[in-house]
Amino acid sequence: MDDIDAMFTDLLGEMDLLTQSLGQETVPPAPLPSTDKEVNYSIGYADLNESLNELEDCDLDALMADLVADLNATEEKFAAQKEVLKVPSLPPPDLPPPPKGLSTHPASSLASPASPASSTSSNVSTPASSTASPLPPPPPQVPKPTKEEMEANIKADKIKLALEKLKEAKVKKLVVKVLMNDGSSKTLMVDERQTVREVLDNLFEKTHCDCNVDWSLVETNPDLQLERTFEDHENLVEPLSAWTRDSENKVLFQERGEKYEVFKNPQNFYLWKKDKNALKDMKDKDKELLIQENFCGTSIIVPDLEGVMHLKEDGKKSWKPRLFQLRASGIYYVPKGKTKSSRDLICFVQFDNVNVYYGKDFKGKYKAPTDFCFFLKHPQIQKESQYIKYLCCDDAWSMNLWVTGIRIAKYGASLYENYKTAEKAAVSSVWTNRSSSTPSSSNPSTPSPTIKAKSPSQANGHAPKPQQGPVSVDFGNVPPPPPPPPLSVFPHPTPPLAAKSSSKPAAPQRHLPTNFPPPPPAMDLLPPPPPPPNEDDALEAPPDFLPPPPPAIGFGSLPPPPTFNSPPLPPPPVSFRGVDQSLPPPPPDPGFLPPPPPQPMFTGAGAPPPPPPPPPPAAVPRAAIRPSGSVKKMPPAPPKRTTPSLQGGDGGDFMSELMLAMNKKRVH
Amino acid sequence: MAAWDLSVTVEDLGSDAPPVTLSVDSGLHVGGVILKLVEKTQIKRDWSDHALWWEQKQRWLLRTAWTLDKYGIHADARLVFMPQHKPLRLGLPNGITLRLRACFSSSVFQTVMGICRMLNIRHPEELSLLQPVEEKKKKKDKNSAEEIYDLTEVPLSSASRPCLYNGMPAHFADSPQMEAIYKMLSVTQPPPAPEVIAKQYRAASVVDKAHIHGRWLDSSRCLLQQGIQENSRLWLRFKYFAFYDMEPKYDVVRLTQLYEQARWAILLEDIDCTEEEMMLFGALQYHISKVSQSEPQMLSSSAAMDDLESALQSLEVKMEGESSSASEMLENMTAPELNDYLKIFRPKRMTLKGYKQYWFKFQDTSISYFKSKEESIGEPIQQINLKGCEVAPDVNVTAQKFLIRLLIPAPEGMNEVYLRCENEQQYAQWMAGCRLASKGKSLADSSFQSEIQSIRSFLAMQKTSSGTHGNAPANDESINTHSLVSPRYHKKYKAKQLTPRILDAYQNVAQLSLTDAVMRFLQIWQALPDFGLSYVVVRFKGSRKDEVLGIGPNRLIRIDLAVGDVVKTWRYNNMKQWNVNWDIRQVAIEFEGNINIAFACVTADCKIVHEFIGGYIFMSTRSRAKSDTLNEELFHKLTGGHEAL
């Protein structure tokens, strides 16, 4: 524990530094495209402050959000552990009696010590929060731990926490500026464990783009006039670390059709020798078959490419034509006077240590025969060098063929995995976008009637949301919460969902700082539910239990289940001992929160994000509370998110402490 | 009904014994004939496996309820009464010959099913029997010396799934001999001596290969009908290169034999590959043979312990001793280092300087060097991060040259650095460190020790192959690298020259478990452009010259014999129908878009081509019909030809 304390103080120290650099701005200025190109990135923790100084204010805010989320996570873990240590029934002394939705929290955390920690850790793993993502999977919840079990749990948690911390200390983080299509830019903090996919999801969240599979992060290097689309499974930090200090390299956020073209039109790559017209109207079934054949067998099959390309030989200026062949093991060429038989082929390059890049305007720069050039180099090479292998194709079509073929040979199955993940993200984003738009529109308007009217017209997928809207509204509106009877209506609790949703709470925290001052605007900022892709399992799981759109939502960021819980809780106060007392009656909440009327309801509901873990003692009531019905209704959550965050789910106290600390700094 | 005499040869009485004559009438059913026959022989034994074979018509009389009349048997019929299961000498993909009893009376398809059941190979539909290439009769004496594993005592069972005992079919658990046979089936063979490879028949051209594919037995007819006699030699081989549902857990024998078939295909250049690929195959073979000796069962999953898991445990231990501070724990987890005097040389810089000695320190993934040991506390002269670099050995044991060539990436390009070690020991350690570091792993990585080991054993290989050649003791430390590559490379490189090249490829596969290594071998094999093609020389309708038809798992290709180029590719999924005109022995295929082709087969019967096409279509249906039972009827329908109608 001491160590943890020490670590925490360290973190606080960092916070202080940050706040100093923050200065006085509380209101984020409108984001401006950055003017100084030089500050594209910085390396390592040590540079953080330095780079922070150079960032625009809005970026700072975003970073602060991230950091605060980190801190929260730590705090929460810390708190959770302390709780565990104490006698179960007593509310942790450290925690002031939670005034808000929090009240439910202690009970649950007590029951299953592991769960709070796990929920935080999952928080952290959300892309935006740049903290420890690879955290060990949360230990299964223990219903009624015996003493030994408890101790074991505690120990395990401690160890885990310590390990996390140790790992954390070593994690490299970069502040990356990503250029958007419109010339603006976004700045994010990326830690070295994050994959490009996670960063993309993060960007989806920040940009409201359509999230289709073509969205990519692209690296450019003006010295080499190169362009490369990062593969989704790569870690972003690694290639960026190879950039030189004075580099003018950039990271772009763009739609790149060629990225997954091979999965959309596999025939163009695998049957390229065939008549192009015949390929155009290939049936989907046949495309599917091609993908199956080449990507789903025991071995990944590389397109059978062969053709003349011009090669710029090592260090020379001239381009010479050669007959090249692509094989899974590398690119080969046919030596002069020899046959094309495999045994005579000379290896030109193997793919283990090189990446493939598109070259831009090589006709001008290197006097290439055409502008359709690509080259292969070690990712660390940043300047012209004889170790770069330049190739020039006759046309764009064959260039794409080769580059894609090389990517297939190099990345193999990962490429297809990436595509499937991207597709899922795209699909879920459709749902989430819709969902988020529905609630937000409905929020301002008067609650129940309109929504109800809408719901029937919606597709089944959407149905859940509208429904939910009304329901939650009902609870909120009616000061005396719904009587017990309705509760009993929902017979089957759906624990799995609830468990999953536990990841949700994290998201809100993250946004806290940013959103805090002006709640309403924050809503806009709030991207739809955080991208599910974060955790693969989560991704895959959703379809199973919720067929319609909810999957994305459920997982995503929505704190739904908990939300629901709290409103119902009040009604059966008698049954819960301490818990209900702590639960403020719904009305207080609204007063507390500035947001519009409908929201308060949500807030009240959303407030207790932490509770995910089902409190064992309250089993019976819980069942009632978490009716399957509630699950369906959950969707409305997105809007609430903002509010919950305000309350700082886990520990409003920590948050406020932090804020206090920050304010102090500002004052000074 | 008039009685007449029917003479039946009873095989079990010996070949010299005269036929037994029975008095029968045409209304007697076959069962009755057998009964009379058995009574007449006066021999008491189990006759249940016996049946009547009609020699002139080359058919079995298996329907005991049919009358002689219905079969059309008259007094002139020569019948033979013999067992349906007879011993066969079966050449396995791993080159070993097995003696077992196979069914001579059912279709070859079912016979193969029976054999595979006995050997515990799943998905027998992928295999078939091949008539072997005639061996040159020169060394008859040597043939007799060949060790033959005998499985003829195994009871015949009709159970579709053998019951397993200790992971192997129960009949293998009977005796140590049987267990040895199972071990032979499920463990890869050591690399063959180079002379053995050189002596084997190698198909020199596509036409040669086509001739081999003309030797497949007809799946829809029985062995006896195809002239296969008792104790004949046949090869069991994977015929359809569409391997379904590979599961290392259940497919030990199947995987091993498939690997062996692939390995021999590579060694005998049955399938072409490039030099780089050959080196990788060589490295994998070396690794597989090494690991299979140390790791007897393929079943053991060698999943490396999750490093977090292990870290957790070590931490836990720490936590129990109360007094641990975070810094102590950190210390405990820090990586080991290497420290030593080495010589460094940078070829790109002033060459005049030559090698200079410094104090080197290897830590994490970087090397730093200092003027001397004493100054190693201060700032290093230079620190080189090896992550992502290329490492190549330059070693000559006899000359005591131990050089590590590093190609280190930098923004400006690659920097060449040579490190010179004093001795083997030092070299093995530093080389292993460089190898791991180039892949971003530190010295703390669990594979460090095994990496050192493998470098040492490669050094040992160099020693033996440079010493008295041949006849080196066949311990695992000294494999002749010529055993790992095709004869072409025996001529091209000396074993000593091959060693570093294979070692080079080896570093990428050295960490694989046995199963993973076998799978990797198969994957690379399957990724070769010519993988899975079976060739037949054909004459296309309207063409005057012979061409080659390549039959693959998903396509047919037409190859110009003169140039060796693929002229045309047709995919099965565009195929509308295929027909065989059995009278003129012509195969006609129609593809979507009004494409029609027709050809006569030159090197193989058109039934073989028909069966290949139908067989591959059958293979592709398997994933859809998810049931575990083999749809034999469908296979027969697709491959049987006119007999199936």
Short mmCIF file of N, CA, C and O in Angstrom, two decimals, chain B residues 438-477:
data_model
loop_
_atom_site.label_atom_id
_atom_site.label_comp_id
_atom_site.label_asym_id
_atom_site.label_seq_id
_atom_site.Cartn_x
_atom_site.Cartn_y
_atom_site.Cartn_z
N SER B 438 17.28 -8.31 -31.88
CA SER B 438 16.79 -7.87 -33.19
C SER B 438 15.29 -8.06 -33.28
O SER B 438 14.61 -7.39 -34.04
N LYS B 439 14.79 -8.99 -32.49
CA LYS B 439 13.33 -9.19 -32.50
C LYS B 439 12.68 -8.44 -31.34
O LYS B 439 11.51 -8.67 -31.04
N GLY B 440 13.45 -7.60 -30.71
CA GLY B 440 12.88 -6.78 -29.64
C GLY B 440 12.78 -7.51 -28.31
O GLY B 440 12.11 -7.04 -27.41
N LYS B 441 13.45 -8.65 -28.20
CA LYS B 441 13.40 -9.36 -26.92
C LYS B 441 14.69 -9.12 -26.16
O LYS B 441 15.75 -9.01 -26.76
N SER B 442 14.58 -9.11 -24.86
CA SER B 442 15.77 -8.86 -24.06
C SER B 442 16.41 -10.17 -23.65
O SER B 442 15.86 -11.25 -23.91
N LEU B 443 17.53 -10.07 -22.99
CA LEU B 443 18.23 -11.27 -22.54
C LEU B 443 17.41 -12.03 -21.51
O LEU B 443 17.64 -13.21 -21.27
N ALA B 444 16.47 -11.34 -20.92
CA ALA B 444 15.66 -11.99 -19.89
C ALA B 444 14.68 -12.96 -20.52
O ALA B 444 14.08 -13.78 -19.84
N ASP B 445 14.52 -12.87 -21.80
CA ASP B 445 13.55 -13.71 -22.47
C ASP B 445 13.89 -15.19 -22.25
O ASP B 445 15.06 -15.59 -22.24
N SER B 446 12.82 -15.96 -22.08
CA SER B 446 13.02 -17.37 -21.73
C SER B 446 13.75 -18.13 -22.82
O SER B 446 14.32 -19.18 -22.57
N SER B 447 13.73 -17.60 -24.02
CA SER B 447 14.33 -18.35 -25.12
C SER B 447 15.83 -18.15 -25.23
O SER B 447 16.47 -18.73 -26.09
N PHE B 448 16.37 -17.31 -24.36
CA PHE B 448 17.80 -16.99 -24.48
C PHE B 448 18.66 -18.24 -24.42
O PHE B 448 19.53 -18.47 -25.27
N GLN B 449 18.39 -19.08 -23.42
CA GLN B 449 19.23 -20.27 -23.26
C GLN B 449 19.10 -21.22 -24.45
O GLN B 449 20.09 -21.76 -24.93
N SER B 450 17.87 -21.40 -24.90
CA SER B 450 17.69 -22.33 -26.01
C SER B 450 18.33 -21.77 -27.28
O SER B 450 18.82 -22.51 -28.13
N GLU B 451 18.33 -20.46 -27.39
CA GLU B 451 18.97 -19.84 -28.54
C GLU B 451 20.47 -20.14 -28.50
O GLU B 451 21.09 -20.49 -29.52
N ILE B 452 21.05 -20.00 -27.33
CA ILE B 452 22.47 -20.30 -27.19
C ILE B 452 22.73 -21.76 -27.59
O ILE B 452 23.66 -22.07 -28.32
N GLN B 453 21.85 -22.63 -27.10
CA GLN B 453 22.00 -24.04 -27.40
C GLN B 453 21.99 -24.29 -28.90
O GLN B 453 22.83 -25.02 -29.43
N SER B 454 21.04 -23.69 -29.57
CA SER B 454 20.92 -24.00 -30.99
C SER B 454 22.11 -23.45 -31.76
O SER B 454 22.58 -24.04 -32.73
N ILE B 455 22.63 -22.32 -31.32
CA ILE B 455 23.81 -21.78 -32.00
C ILE B 455 24.99 -22.73 -31.80
O ILE B 455 25.74 -23.02 -32.73
N ARG B 456 25.09 -23.25 -30.60
CA ARG B 456 26.17 -24.19 -30.33
C ARG B 456 26.05 -25.43 -31.21
O ARG B 456 27.03 -25.92 -31.74
N SER B 457 24.80 -25.93 -31.31
CA SER B 457 24.68 -27.17 -32.07
C SER B 457 24.97 -26.91 -33.54
O SER B 457 25.47 -27.79 -34.24
N PHE B 458 24.68 -25.72 -34.00
CA PHE B 458 25.04 -25.42 -35.39
C PHE B 458 26.55 -25.32 -35.55
O PHE B 458 27.11 -25.74 -36.57
N LEU B 459 27.20 -24.78 -34.55
CA LEU B 459 28.66 -24.74 -34.61
C LEU B 459 29.20 -26.16 -34.65
O LEU B 459 30.14 -26.47 -35.39
N ALA B 460 28.55 -27.01 -33.86
CA ALA B 460 28.99 -28.41 -33.83
C ALA B 460 28.83 -29.05 -35.19
O ALA B 460 29.67 -29.83 -35.64
N MET B 461 27.74 -28.71 -35.87
CA MET B 461 27.51 -29.25 -37.20
C MET B 461 28.64 -28.87 -38.13
O MET B 461 29.08 -29.66 -38.96
N GLN B 462 29.08 -27.63 -37.97
CA GLN B 462 30.14 -27.17 -38.86
C GLN B 462 31.43 -27.96 -38.59
O GLN B 462 32.17 -28.26 -39.50
N LYS B 463 31.63 -28.26 -37.34
CA LYS B 463 32.84 -28.98 -36.99
C LYS B 463 32.86 -30.35 -37.63
O LYS B 463 33.81 -30.74 -38.26
N THR B 464 31.76 -31.08 -37.44
CA THR B 464 31.74 -32.44 -37.94
C THR B 464 31.79 -32.48 -39.45
O THR B 464 32.48 -33.31 -40.03
N SER B 465 31.06 -31.58 -40.08
CA SER B 465 31.02 -31.66 -41.53
C SER B 465 32.34 -31.20 -42.14
O SER B 465 32.65 -31.52 -43.27
N SER B 466 33.11 -30.45 -41.37
CA SER B 466 34.40 -30.04 -41.92
C SER B 466 35.47 -31.10 -41.62
O SER B 466 36.51 -31.13 -42.23
N GLY B 467 35.17 -31.95 -40.66
CA GLY B 467 36.11 -33.02 -40.34
C GLY B 467 35.94 -34.17 -41.32
O GLY B 467 35.55 -33.98 -42.47
N THR B 468 36.22 -35.36 -40.87
CA THR B 468 36.07 -36.51 -41.74
C THR B 468 34.62 -36.60 -42.18
O THR B 468 33.71 -36.67 -41.36
N HIS B 469 34.43 -36.56 -43.48
CA HIS B 469 33.05 -36.51 -43.96
C HIS B 469 32.39 -37.88 -43.90
O HIS B 469 33.06 -38.90 -43.94
N GLY B 470 31.08 -37.84 -43.84
CA GLY B 470 30.31 -39.08 -43.82
C GLY B 470 30.49 -39.84 -42.51
O GLY B 470 31.33 -39.52 -41.69
N ASN B 471 29.64 -40.82 -42.32
CA ASN B 471 29.74 -41.74 -41.20
C ASN B 471 29.93 -41.07 -39.84
O ASN B 471 30.43 -41.68 -38.92
N ALA B 472 29.56 -39.85 -39.76
CA ALA B 472 29.63 -39.20 -38.45
C ALA B 472 28.57 -39.82 -37.57
O ALA B 472 27.51 -40.22 -38.05
N PRO B 473 28.84 -39.95 -36.29
CA PRO B 473 27.83 -40.53 -35.41
C PRO B 473 26.54 -39.73 -35.53
O PRO B 473 26.56 -38.49 -35.53
N ALA B 474 25.45 -40.43 -35.60
CA ALA B 474 24.19 -39.76 -35.90
C ALA B 474 23.52 -39.22 -34.64
O ALA B 474 22.34 -39.44 -34.42
N ASN B 475 24.27 -38.54 -33.83
CA ASN B 475 23.57 -37.90 -32.72
C ASN B 475 22.99 -36.57 -33.19
O ASN B 475 23.33 -36.08 -34.27
N ASP B 476 22.13 -36.02 -32.41
CA ASP B 476 21.35 -34.90 -32.91
C ASP B 476 22.19 -33.64 -33.11
O ASP B 476 21.80 -32.70 -33.76
N GLU B 477 23.35 -33.63 -32.52
CA GLU B 477 24.18 -32.43 -32.63
C GLU B 477 24.80 -32.30 -34.01
O GLU B 477 25.30 -31.26 -34.39
#
